[in-house]
C-alpha cells in the first residue's frame, strides 16, 4: 500500500512561497486604495482566494464588507468600492452599470478594479465604451499559480480550455509564460525543456522572449528543477475522456474536487450536515489512498480501522499514569485519524452505491473495449442504449467522443432528440475542438484533398486552410496506441495491488497516452525515434526540445520534472506520473491550467445562454 | 465490539479481494460497512471530550468561519433586511467584533498553512513577509504596479509597440494609419502569440478600417480571424459577426450563430417565431431537419402547456389532481415531452396534438425509444394493464404473443426501478429468453418461483439446494423447494 519513494528521490521545492507572494501582492493592491472599502469578489476567485488569505487579513487592510459579483444592484453604502475579478466582459458591464447608476444618482465614490491574473484590452475597451474609463482605476493581481498540494500547482483557469481549444483565442498564453517566468525566477532556470502541441510551442517561445527581455534575473542561479515538459490537452483527449478509477480521480468524478477541497454531503458524513474537506498530502489517510486503484482502497481502510481499534484498545488495563500519557500524547493523533478514516469510508460507501446504481461495470467494460478496439458494434449499441435511457447527457456525449476519437469516425447519434435541440450547437463545438472527429477514412480523405486542390485560388486560401485543418484533426488513436504500446498485454489477471506500469490507473487496460509520451521523451532526453508518433499526433511542427549545457544542475535537480498541462490535467494522469516517478526515482511537479475530468471537458463545450 | 477475537481475526483475514468488480456490492459494501461500524463504535470514546480544546484541528470543516466564502454568504443572507439588521451586520462584519463569533467546530484557514509563524489574530505584516523572504532575491513587479503608467511617445516601431502592449502599458496606436502599417502591426502581434495583444490590435483595426477591408485582410490571416470572431461573440456584436460569416461564405456557421440567439429569448411565443426564421437557413441537411423539429416541438408544447395548465387549475381532471405537474413542458427535449404525454395523455386519440402516437409519428420516434418511454411512464403510474398491452401483439390467427423490441431483460429492470410488485416482475422475468439472464434477474429481484421453476427445468439440484438458504424459513417457497428436492419424478443432472 502507498508505495514509498525511493530513498534517492529528490526533495520537492517549497511552493508555499507562491502563496505568500500572492497574498502580499494583494495586500499591496488593497493598500493602494487607503481607507474603508467594500470588496466585490468574483465567484470563481473565492475559493482560490480562500486558500491564500482570509477575512481577517482583508479586514486588516480596511475591507469593510464583502460581496459576490453577481447581476444584482449593489447595496453597498461605502464610499470606496473595490472589485476583484477575472478579466471578463460581463464583469465590466456589471461594474459599468453600478458606476453609471451612481452617476445618475449624483453620487461620487472611488472605484478600483483589480484584474486577476491580468487585464485584457477588450475589458478596457468596454469600460471606455460605457463611459467610465477614468472613473475607475485598474490594477492587476498576477495571482496565477496556486499550490494545491506539495506537487500540484494550478492556475485555476478552467476557461483556458474553451478559449484556446475551441475558440482559438491565445489570450492566456501570456499568462502561462508569465507564470513560467515567475517559477524560473524563484527556482532557477530549467536546463532541459521539452514540449508538444501548438499552444505549448507558443507559450514556450513567449516565455523565452520574456526571459531575454528581463535578462539577468535568473542568471547564475542554480537550477532547482532539471526538466520542464509542456503538453497541449488536445494531444491526448482520450485519457481525459475515460472514467477514473484511482481514488482521487474517482472522488473528483463523483463529488467534484474544487480548488483542492471537496464538499462531502450528508450521505458521506453520516450526519445531517455537509463538510468541506481539504484533500492533500496533509491528510494522512487520504495521502495513502489517493493514488490507489479503487479496489485496493477498501482493504487499506479496513486495515487502518483494525489498527486504530487496536491502539484504542491498549488503554484498557492502563494505569493512571499510562493513561495520562496516552491522552496527552497519542489521543490527538488517533482522534484525527479516526475522523479522516470515517470520512473516507463514508466516501467509499457513497461512491460504491452510486457506481453500482449506474452499472459502472458495464460502462468500464465498454470503455476498455473502445480503447482496445474490439467489439465496436457492441460498444456502439451500448452507447445508443445509454442515450435511449436518458442516463445523463454529459455522460453520453463523453462516450460518443471517446468512440469517435478511438474509432476515428463521427459517431453522431440522435442525441438532439433526447437532450434538447440546443445540442446542435454543442455538436458543432465538439467537432471544432476535435473531440468529435469527421468521418474521413482513407479514400474519402484523398478524394477531399483532390477536390480542395482544384479549388485553389487566392480568394479561397482561407477556406482551404480551414478545410485542411479540420481534416488534420483526424485522430490516429489506434495507430498511436500500437506504436506506443498503450494497451498492455496481460497474461492472466492484472494485479492492481502491485501495479507494474502506469496502466494501473485504468485497471490495467490502458497506459495514459499523455504520460507515455512524457515517459518516452524523458528516457531519450529528446524526441528522437518518436517521429512517427509525433506525425500521427499531427504535431510535426510542434514538438520541440531545448537543452542548455548546464554544469550547475545537481543530479538531484535533474530528477525533478515540471510537467505543464495546457488545457487541464486529470487526477489519473497525476497518479500515473507519480507512479512513474517512484519507479524511476524521479519526482514530478504538476502545473496545470486547471484540474479537469471528462465531465468538465464536456461542459466546457456546451452552449448556454449569454 | 461484541465480536469475539476469533471472529474478528477471521473477518479481517478472509480478504475478499479477488478480481475487483463494482457489481460485488454485497461483498465490498459489507466490508466497508464493517469498517465503518468499527470506526463508529469508537466515536463514543472519541467524542466525549470536548471538541473545543486546542488540539490540532483536522484540516477540514464545513464552511469555516473566517473563510471568504462564508463571509460573503453572511453579507448576502443579511442584505435587504431591516435597518436594524443592517446595523447588526455592520458590526458583525467589522473586524473588531470578529473574535467574538462562536468558535467553529473545526477550522481550516489560511493561518494553519503557515503554522508556527501565525497565531490567530496576529498576521504577518507586509514588511515581515518581505524581509522574511528576502533571502531569495525576487519580488517581481511588487512595488511598481503596471498599467498606471503611460507613454505618449510616438516613435515606437511595430515590434516595440507590440512588446509594450504585452506588458500592459498604454500605448497609442493612432500613428499606424496606412494599411500597410496596420497590417504590419497585426502581424507582429500574431507572431508574438499573445492573444490579448492580437485583440488589442484588432479593436484598433475594427475602429479604423471599413469592414470590407478588415474582413478581406483577415480572411488570409486565420489566427487573427479567430480572435476577431471570439471577440465579437464575447462583446455580443452579433450583427458584425453575421456579416463576417457572410463575407467569408461560412454559411453553416452563419446559420448556427443566428440560431444560437434563440437561447437568449425567454418568451415562448417569441422564441417560436424566432425559430421559424431559422428554418430556411443553410444548415447541413441533418441539422435542417432538427431545426424544423425544434420549431414544431415548441409549437406543440405551447399548445399542450396552455391546455394542461387550464385543466390543472380547473381541478376537474383526475390525473392532474393525483399527480400535479412538477414543471412546465415548455422547452423540454422531445423525449421528455413524449414521457409527459404518455403520463398525462396516454389514451388520447391520435388526432390530438398531445397524444403519444401523434408525437411518435410527427417526430418519427423509433419504436425502441417509444416503448422505453411509454413503459417508464405507465410503470410510474402503476398502470400494469397498459404495460401488458404495450408488449402484446396479435398474429393473423388471433393468437396473442408477447414481444418487446427492447428485450425483456430491460423491461424487467425498468419495472423494478419503478417498484413494480413481485407478481408483475415475475411475469416479465419469465419472458426473458436467455436462461442465464433469466436466472440472474430472478435471483436479483427475488422472484422465487421463477428461480425454483428454472432450476427444476434445468434439473440443477445443486443450485436449487443453494437457493434454499436464500428463501425465508418456513415459507411457501421453502416448502416448494423441499417438495421438489424429495420428488422422485425428476432426474437431477447433479
mmCIF file of C-alpha atoms in Angstrom, chain A residues 45-341:
data_model
loop_
_atom_site.group_PDB
_atom_site.id
_atom_site.type_symbol
_atom_site.label_atom_id
_atom_site.label_comp_id
_atom_site.label_asym_id
_atom_site.label_seq_id
_atom_site.Cartn_x
_atom_site.Cartn_y
_atom_site.Cartn_z
ATOM 1 C CA UNK A 45 -11.984 33.731 -7.389
ATOM 2 C CA UNK A 46 -13.426 32.995 -3.976
ATOM 3 C CA UNK A 47 -12.031 29.522 -3.486
ATOM 4 C CA UNK A 48 -8.530 30.375 -4.707
ATOM 5 C CA UNK A 49 -8.572 33.478 -2.539
ATOM 6 C CA UNK A 50 -9.652 31.421 0.431
ATOM 7 C CA UNK A 51 -6.550 29.342 0.009
ATOM 8 C CA UNK A 52 -4.176 32.257 0.450
ATOM 9 C CA UNK A 53 -5.959 34.829 2.582
ATOM 10 C CA UNK A 54 -8.851 35.080 4.957
ATOM 11 C CA UNK A 55 -11.313 37.636 6.129
ATOM 12 C CA UNK A 56 -9.112 38.880 8.946
ATOM 13 C CA UNK A 57 -6.381 39.778 6.524
ATOM 14 C CA UNK A 58 -8.817 41.645 4.353
ATOM 15 C CA UNK A 59 -10.251 43.407 7.396
ATOM 16 C CA UNK A 60 -6.805 44.446 8.463
ATOM 17 C CA UNK A 61 -6.493 46.260 5.202
ATOM 18 C CA UNK A 62 -9.723 48.095 5.730
ATOM 19 C CA UNK A 63 -12.037 45.942 3.733
ATOM 20 C CA UNK A 64 -15.399 46.528 5.347
ATOM 21 C CA UNK A 65 -17.933 44.284 3.654
ATOM 22 C CA UNK A 66 -17.589 41.519 1.150
ATOM 23 C CA UNK A 67 -19.926 40.963 -1.757
ATOM 24 C CA UNK A 68 -20.114 38.469 -4.533
ATOM 25 C CA UNK A 69 -20.072 39.859 -8.046
ATOM 26 C CA UNK A 70 -23.441 38.861 -9.443
ATOM 27 C CA UNK A 71 -26.001 40.535 -11.554
ATOM 28 C CA UNK A 72 -27.793 42.384 -8.817
ATOM 29 C CA UNK A 73 -27.731 46.010 -7.797
ATOM 30 C CA UNK A 74 -25.214 46.613 -5.033
ATOM 31 C CA UNK A 75 -26.454 47.595 -1.599
ATOM 32 C CA UNK A 76 -23.119 48.880 -0.538
ATOM 33 C CA UNK A 77 -23.054 52.235 1.180
ATOM 34 C CA UNK A 78 -19.312 52.526 1.260
ATOM 35 C CA UNK A 79 -17.503 55.460 -0.248
ATOM 36 C CA UNK A 80 -14.994 53.196 -1.911
ATOM 37 C CA UNK A 81 -15.688 50.113 -3.951
ATOM 38 C CA UNK A 82 -13.078 47.610 -4.968
ATOM 39 C CA UNK A 83 -13.734 44.817 -7.487
ATOM 40 C CA UNK A 84 -11.635 41.686 -7.610
ATOM 41 C CA UNK A 85 -12.465 39.958 -10.877
ATOM 42 C CA UNK A 86 -11.388 37.808 -13.767
ATOM 43 C CA UNK A 87 -10.952 39.857 -16.939
ATOM 44 C CA UNK A 88 -14.373 39.158 -18.435
ATOM 45 C CA UNK A 89 -16.668 41.340 -20.478
ATOM 46 C CA UNK A 90 -19.703 40.607 -18.341
ATOM 47 C CA UNK A 91 -17.876 41.788 -15.238
ATOM 48 C CA UNK A 92 -17.076 45.055 -16.951
ATOM 49 C CA UNK A 93 -20.721 45.544 -17.866
ATOM 50 C CA UNK A 94 -21.712 44.850 -14.279
ATOM 51 C CA UNK A 95 -19.244 47.378 -12.917
ATOM 52 C CA UNK A 96 -20.319 49.884 -15.541
ATOM 53 C CA UNK A 97 -23.945 49.507 -14.510
ATOM 54 C CA UNK A 98 -23.033 50.225 -10.870
ATOM 55 C CA UNK A 99 -20.913 53.227 -11.697
ATOM 56 C CA UNK A 100 -23.426 54.656 -14.124
ATOM 57 C CA UNK A 101 -26.246 54.189 -11.621
ATOM 58 C CA UNK A 102 -24.184 56.163 -9.104
ATOM 59 C CA UNK A 103 -23.547 58.883 -11.634
ATOM 60 C CA UNK A 104 -27.226 59.124 -12.376
ATOM 61 C CA UNK A 105 -27.958 59.468 -8.670
ATOM 62 C CA UNK A 106 -25.326 62.182 -8.421
ATOM 63 C CA UNK A 107 -23.181 60.113 -6.152
ATOM 64 C CA UNK A 108 -19.409 60.106 -6.251
ATOM 65 C CA UNK A 109 -17.336 57.249 -4.945
ATOM 66 C CA UNK A 110 -13.963 55.790 -5.659
ATOM 67 C CA UNK A 111 -13.808 52.619 -7.714
ATOM 68 C CA UNK A 112 -10.963 50.237 -8.228
ATOM 69 C CA UNK A 113 -10.895 47.150 -10.398
ATOM 70 C CA UNK A 114 -8.282 44.511 -9.687
ATOM 71 C CA UNK A 115 -7.952 42.054 -12.546
ATOM 72 C CA UNK A 116 -6.646 38.626 -11.788
ATOM 73 C CA UNK A 117 -4.386 37.335 -13.187
ATOM 74 C CA UNK A 118 -4.175 40.156 -15.731
ATOM 75 C CA UNK A 119 -6.330 42.669 -17.526
ATOM 76 C CA UNK A 120 -7.354 42.436 -21.139
ATOM 77 C CA UNK A 121 -7.634 45.244 -23.614
ATOM 78 C CA UNK A 122 -11.120 44.099 -24.510
ATOM 79 C CA UNK A 123 -12.155 44.843 -20.912
ATOM 80 C CA UNK A 124 -10.697 48.319 -21.030
ATOM 81 C CA UNK A 125 -12.487 48.877 -24.288
ATOM 82 C CA UNK A 126 -15.795 48.079 -22.611
ATOM 83 C CA UNK A 127 -15.007 50.461 -19.754
ATOM 84 C CA UNK A 128 -14.278 53.134 -22.322
ATOM 85 C CA UNK A 129 -17.438 52.441 -24.290
ATOM 86 C CA UNK A 130 -19.549 52.565 -21.173
ATOM 87 C CA UNK A 131 -18.113 55.956 -20.385
ATOM 88 C CA UNK A 132 -16.476 55.033 -17.122
ATOM 89 C CA UNK A 133 -12.872 54.786 -18.237
ATOM 90 C CA UNK A 134 -11.012 57.114 -15.922
ATOM 91 C CA UNK A 135 -13.714 56.895 -13.267
ATOM 92 C CA UNK A 136 -12.346 53.565 -12.192
ATOM 93 C CA UNK A 137 -8.722 52.767 -11.601
ATOM 94 C CA UNK A 138 -7.404 49.447 -12.841
ATOM 95 C CA UNK A 139 -4.781 47.164 -11.405
ATOM 96 C CA UNK A 140 -3.535 43.668 -11.969
ATOM 97 C CA UNK A 141 -3.086 40.956 -9.389
ATOM 98 C CA UNK A 142 -0.763 38.455 -11.035
ATOM 99 C CA UNK A 143 -2.010 35.569 -8.959
ATOM 100 C CA UNK A 144 -1.696 32.747 -11.442
ATOM 101 C CA UNK A 145 -0.073 29.904 -9.525
ATOM 102 C CA UNK A 146 -1.935 28.363 -6.645
ATOM 103 C CA UNK A 147 -0.175 25.457 -4.915
ATOM 104 C CA UNK A 148 -2.989 22.996 -4.328
ATOM 105 C CA UNK A 149 -0.611 20.434 -2.949
ATOM 106 C CA UNK A 150 3.082 19.825 -2.431
ATOM 107 C CA UNK A 151 3.466 18.759 -6.062
ATOM 108 C CA UNK A 152 0.481 20.391 -7.749
ATOM 109 C CA UNK A 153 0.242 23.982 -8.961
ATOM 110 C CA UNK A 154 -2.977 25.135 -10.553
ATOM 111 C CA UNK A 155 -3.618 28.296 -12.496
ATOM 112 C CA UNK A 156 -7.320 27.865 -11.720
ATOM 113 C CA UNK A 157 -8.216 28.891 -15.247
ATOM 114 C CA UNK A 158 -10.737 26.305 -16.454
ATOM 115 C CA UNK A 159 -11.747 28.695 -19.246
ATOM 116 C CA UNK A 160 -8.325 28.221 -20.799
ATOM 117 C CA UNK A 161 -9.623 25.035 -22.355
ATOM 118 C CA UNK A 162 -12.567 26.512 -24.169
ATOM 119 C CA UNK A 163 -10.871 29.791 -25.041
ATOM 120 C CA UNK A 164 -7.918 28.158 -26.701
ATOM 121 C CA UNK A 165 -9.035 24.763 -27.924
ATOM 122 C CA UNK A 166 -12.473 25.792 -29.112
ATOM 123 C CA UNK A 167 -12.252 29.482 -29.929
ATOM 124 C CA UNK A 168 -8.594 29.612 -30.871
ATOM 125 C CA UNK A 169 -8.072 32.618 -28.595
ATOM 126 C CA UNK A 170 -4.486 32.880 -27.366
ATOM 127 C CA UNK A 171 -5.164 35.348 -24.586
ATOM 128 C CA UNK A 172 -3.924 33.075 -21.793
ATOM 129 C CA UNK A 173 -0.620 32.215 -23.411
ATOM 130 C CA UNK A 174 0.978 35.295 -21.961
ATOM 131 C CA UNK A 175 -0.360 34.333 -18.525
ATOM 132 C CA UNK A 176 1.273 30.934 -18.850
ATOM 133 C CA UNK A 177 4.537 32.485 -19.985
ATOM 134 C CA UNK A 178 4.471 34.894 -17.036
ATOM 135 C CA UNK A 179 3.842 32.038 -14.631
ATOM 136 C CA UNK A 180 6.778 30.082 -16.040
ATOM 137 C CA UNK A 181 8.896 33.183 -15.809
ATOM 138 C CA UNK A 182 7.984 33.564 -12.159
ATOM 139 C CA UNK A 183 8.898 29.955 -11.488
ATOM 140 C CA UNK A 184 12.285 30.338 -13.109
ATOM 141 C CA UNK A 185 12.917 33.495 -11.099
ATOM 142 C CA UNK A 186 12.136 31.667 -7.881
ATOM 143 C CA UNK A 187 13.514 28.220 -8.578
ATOM 144 C CA UNK A 188 16.232 28.820 -11.102
ATOM 145 C CA UNK A 189 16.388 28.170 -14.829
ATOM 146 C CA UNK A 190 15.238 24.892 -16.379
ATOM 147 C CA UNK A 191 18.172 23.271 -18.164
ATOM 148 C CA UNK A 192 16.060 20.835 -20.217
ATOM 149 C CA UNK A 193 12.872 21.839 -21.956
ATOM 150 C CA UNK A 194 10.532 19.649 -24.000
ATOM 151 C CA UNK A 195 7.122 20.245 -25.401
ATOM 152 C CA UNK A 196 4.425 19.069 -27.745
ATOM 153 C CA UNK A 197 1.470 20.928 -29.177
ATOM 154 C CA UNK A 198 0.884 24.205 -30.905
ATOM 155 C CA UNK A 199 -0.005 26.054 -27.744
ATOM 156 C CA UNK A 200 2.939 24.554 -25.880
ATOM 157 C CA UNK A 201 5.276 25.846 -28.523
ATOM 158 C CA UNK A 202 3.813 29.329 -28.485
ATOM 159 C CA UNK A 203 3.857 29.525 -24.706
ATOM 160 C CA UNK A 204 7.444 28.373 -24.719
ATOM 161 C CA UNK A 205 8.507 30.967 -27.277
ATOM 162 C CA UNK A 206 6.767 33.782 -25.471
ATOM 163 C CA UNK A 207 8.322 32.704 -22.205
ATOM 164 C CA UNK A 208 11.791 32.660 -23.808
ATOM 165 C CA UNK A 209 11.142 36.187 -25.073
ATOM 166 C CA UNK A 210 10.284 37.309 -21.595
ATOM 167 C CA UNK A 211 13.443 35.813 -20.171
ATOM 168 C CA UNK A 212 15.536 37.553 -22.761
ATOM 169 C CA UNK A 213 13.918 40.883 -22.099
ATOM 170 C CA UNK A 214 14.401 40.654 -18.391
ATOM 171 C CA UNK A 215 17.792 39.182 -18.757
ATOM 172 C CA UNK A 216 19.900 38.726 -15.704
ATOM 173 C CA UNK A 217 17.301 37.820 -13.149
ATOM 174 C CA UNK A 218 17.842 34.117 -13.474
ATOM 175 C CA UNK A 219 21.453 34.201 -14.452
ATOM 176 C CA UNK A 220 23.859 32.477 -12.175
ATOM 177 C CA UNK A 221 21.125 30.729 -10.282
ATOM 178 C CA UNK A 222 21.415 27.044 -9.705
ATOM 179 C CA UNK A 223 18.537 25.220 -11.282
ATOM 180 C CA UNK A 224 16.345 23.506 -8.729
ATOM 181 C CA UNK A 225 14.155 21.766 -11.295
ATOM 182 C CA UNK A 226 16.020 19.959 -14.047
ATOM 183 C CA UNK A 227 13.313 19.451 -16.662
ATOM 184 C CA UNK A 228 10.195 21.111 -17.901
ATOM 185 C CA UNK A 229 7.704 19.412 -20.195
ATOM 186 C CA UNK A 230 4.854 21.310 -21.843
ATOM 187 C CA UNK A 231 1.904 19.426 -23.298
ATOM 188 C CA UNK A 232 -1.320 20.504 -25.003
ATOM 189 C CA UNK A 233 -4.516 18.857 -23.869
ATOM 190 C CA UNK A 234 -5.552 18.120 -27.442
ATOM 191 C CA UNK A 235 -2.529 15.886 -27.905
ATOM 192 C CA UNK A 236 -4.412 13.419 -25.741
ATOM 193 C CA UNK A 237 -8.148 13.812 -25.350
ATOM 194 C CA UNK A 238 -8.675 10.096 -24.884
ATOM 195 C CA UNK A 239 -7.175 9.883 -21.404
ATOM 196 C CA UNK A 240 -9.186 12.826 -20.191
ATOM 197 C CA UNK A 241 -12.387 11.256 -21.510
ATOM 198 C CA UNK A 242 -12.040 7.995 -19.570
ATOM 199 C CA UNK A 243 -13.827 7.216 -16.328
ATOM 200 C CA UNK A 244 -11.392 7.466 -13.478
ATOM 201 C CA UNK A 245 -10.790 4.577 -11.093
ATOM 202 C CA UNK A 246 -7.939 5.725 -8.884
ATOM 203 C CA UNK A 247 -9.319 7.056 -5.621
ATOM 204 C CA UNK A 248 -8.596 10.745 -6.072
ATOM 205 C CA UNK A 249 -9.904 10.698 -9.633
ATOM 206 C CA UNK A 250 -12.998 8.828 -8.586
ATOM 207 C CA UNK A 251 -13.662 11.316 -5.813
ATOM 208 C CA UNK A 252 -13.287 14.085 -8.391
ATOM 209 C CA UNK A 253 -15.641 12.387 -10.855
ATOM 210 C CA UNK A 254 -18.186 11.650 -8.152
ATOM 211 C CA UNK A 255 -18.121 14.685 -5.864
ATOM 212 C CA UNK A 256 -16.080 17.218 -7.834
ATOM 213 C CA UNK A 257 -12.959 18.442 -6.145
ATOM 214 C CA UNK A 258 -12.904 22.194 -6.369
ATOM 215 C CA UNK A 259 -9.738 24.098 -5.758
ATOM 216 C CA UNK A 260 -8.292 21.228 -3.735
ATOM 217 C CA UNK A 261 -11.273 20.700 -1.492
ATOM 218 C CA UNK A 262 -14.468 18.747 -1.737
ATOM 219 C CA UNK A 263 -17.921 19.070 -0.249
ATOM 220 C CA UNK A 264 -18.941 15.792 1.293
ATOM 221 C CA UNK A 265 -22.697 15.685 1.675
ATOM 222 C CA UNK A 266 -24.687 14.063 4.470
ATOM 223 C CA UNK A 267 -24.578 10.704 2.681
ATOM 224 C CA UNK A 268 -20.823 10.672 3.281
ATOM 225 C CA UNK A 269 -20.526 12.313 6.668
ATOM 226 C CA UNK A 270 -23.377 10.214 8.083
ATOM 227 C CA UNK A 271 -24.668 13.253 9.874
ATOM 228 C CA UNK A 272 -27.112 15.898 8.766
ATOM 229 C CA UNK A 273 -24.540 18.383 7.592
ATOM 230 C CA UNK A 274 -22.069 18.664 4.765
ATOM 231 C CA UNK A 275 -18.371 19.008 5.333
ATOM 232 C CA UNK A 276 -15.846 20.864 3.297
ATOM 233 C CA UNK A 277 -12.737 18.748 3.252
ATOM 234 C CA UNK A 278 -9.303 19.735 2.115
ATOM 235 C CA UNK A 279 -7.753 16.916 0.133
ATOM 236 C CA UNK A 280 -3.975 16.991 0.048
ATOM 237 C CA UNK A 281 -0.828 15.363 1.336
ATOM 238 C CA UNK A 282 -1.517 16.674 4.833
ATOM 239 C CA UNK A 283 -4.455 14.320 5.157
ATOM 240 C CA UNK A 284 -2.518 11.217 6.192
ATOM 241 C CA UNK A 285 -5.231 8.767 5.357
ATOM 242 C CA UNK A 286 -6.009 10.341 2.008
ATOM 243 C CA UNK A 287 -2.362 10.601 1.119
ATOM 244 C CA UNK A 288 -2.020 6.868 1.352
ATOM 245 C CA UNK A 289 -5.010 6.019 -0.799
ATOM 246 C CA UNK A 290 -5.217 8.861 -3.304
ATOM 247 C CA UNK A 291 -3.167 7.123 -5.994
ATOM 248 C CA UNK A 292 -4.562 3.663 -5.378
ATOM 249 C CA UNK A 293 -6.872 1.783 -7.656
ATOM 250 C CA UNK A 294 -10.261 1.905 -6.016
ATOM 251 C CA UNK A 295 -10.328 -1.843 -5.430
ATOM 252 C CA UNK A 296 -7.378 -1.555 -3.050
ATOM 253 C CA UNK A 297 -8.890 1.203 -1.021
ATOM 254 C CA UNK A 298 -11.334 -0.972 0.930
ATOM 255 C CA UNK A 299 -8.608 -3.295 2.062
ATOM 256 C CA UNK A 300 -6.484 -0.414 3.168
ATOM 257 C CA UNK A 301 -9.263 1.265 5.097
ATOM 258 C CA UNK A 302 -10.187 -1.997 6.813
ATOM 259 C CA UNK A 303 -6.598 -2.497 7.846
ATOM 260 C CA UNK A 304 -6.458 1.048 9.162
ATOM 261 C CA UNK A 305 -9.671 0.623 11.079
ATOM 262 C CA UNK A 306 -8.305 -2.501 12.660
ATOM 263 C CA UNK A 307 -5.064 -0.788 13.669
ATOM 264 C CA UNK A 308 -6.938 2.097 15.113
ATOM 265 C CA UNK A 309 -9.113 -0.248 17.105
ATOM 266 C CA UNK A 310 -6.032 -1.981 18.448
ATOM 267 C CA UNK A 311 -4.482 1.282 19.504
ATOM 268 C CA UNK A 312 -7.583 2.420 21.309
ATOM 269 C CA UNK A 313 -7.860 -0.975 22.927
ATOM 270 C CA UNK A 314 -4.484 -0.565 24.535
ATOM 271 C CA UNK A 315 -5.987 1.847 27.016
ATOM 272 C CA UNK A 316 -7.774 -0.998 28.726
ATOM 273 C CA UNK A 317 -5.571 -2.148 31.505
ATOM 274 C CA UNK A 318 -3.558 1.053 31.617
ATOM 275 C CA UNK A 319 -2.849 2.592 34.960
ATOM 276 C CA UNK A 320 -3.463 6.240 35.645
ATOM 277 C CA UNK A 321 -0.024 7.366 34.609
ATOM 278 C CA UNK A 322 -0.011 5.466 31.372
ATOM 279 C CA UNK A 323 -3.477 6.731 30.657
ATOM 280 C CA UNK A 324 -2.311 10.265 31.198
ATOM 281 C CA UNK A 325 0.499 9.751 28.749
ATOM 282 C CA UNK A 326 -1.835 8.162 26.285
ATOM 283 C CA UNK A 327 -4.277 11.028 26.429
ATOM 284 C CA UNK A 328 -1.659 13.735 26.208
ATOM 285 C CA UNK A 329 0.482 12.169 23.520
ATOM 286 C CA UNK A 330 -1.392 9.769 21.334
ATOM 287 C CA UNK A 331 -5.030 10.588 21.609
ATOM 288 C CA UNK A 332 -4.849 13.664 19.458
ATOM 289 C CA UNK A 333 -3.334 11.782 16.563
ATOM 290 C CA UNK A 334 -5.743 8.916 16.961
ATOM 291 C CA UNK A 335 -8.693 11.239 17.022
ATOM 292 C CA UNK A 336 -7.617 12.909 13.860
ATOM 293 C CA UNK A 337 -7.009 9.630 12.149
ATOM 294 C CA UNK A 338 -10.371 8.450 13.305
ATOM 295 C CA UNK A 339 -12.146 11.404 11.759
ATOM 296 C CA UNK A 340 -10.343 11.059 8.477
ATOM 297 C CA UNK A 341 -10.919 7.356 8.376
#
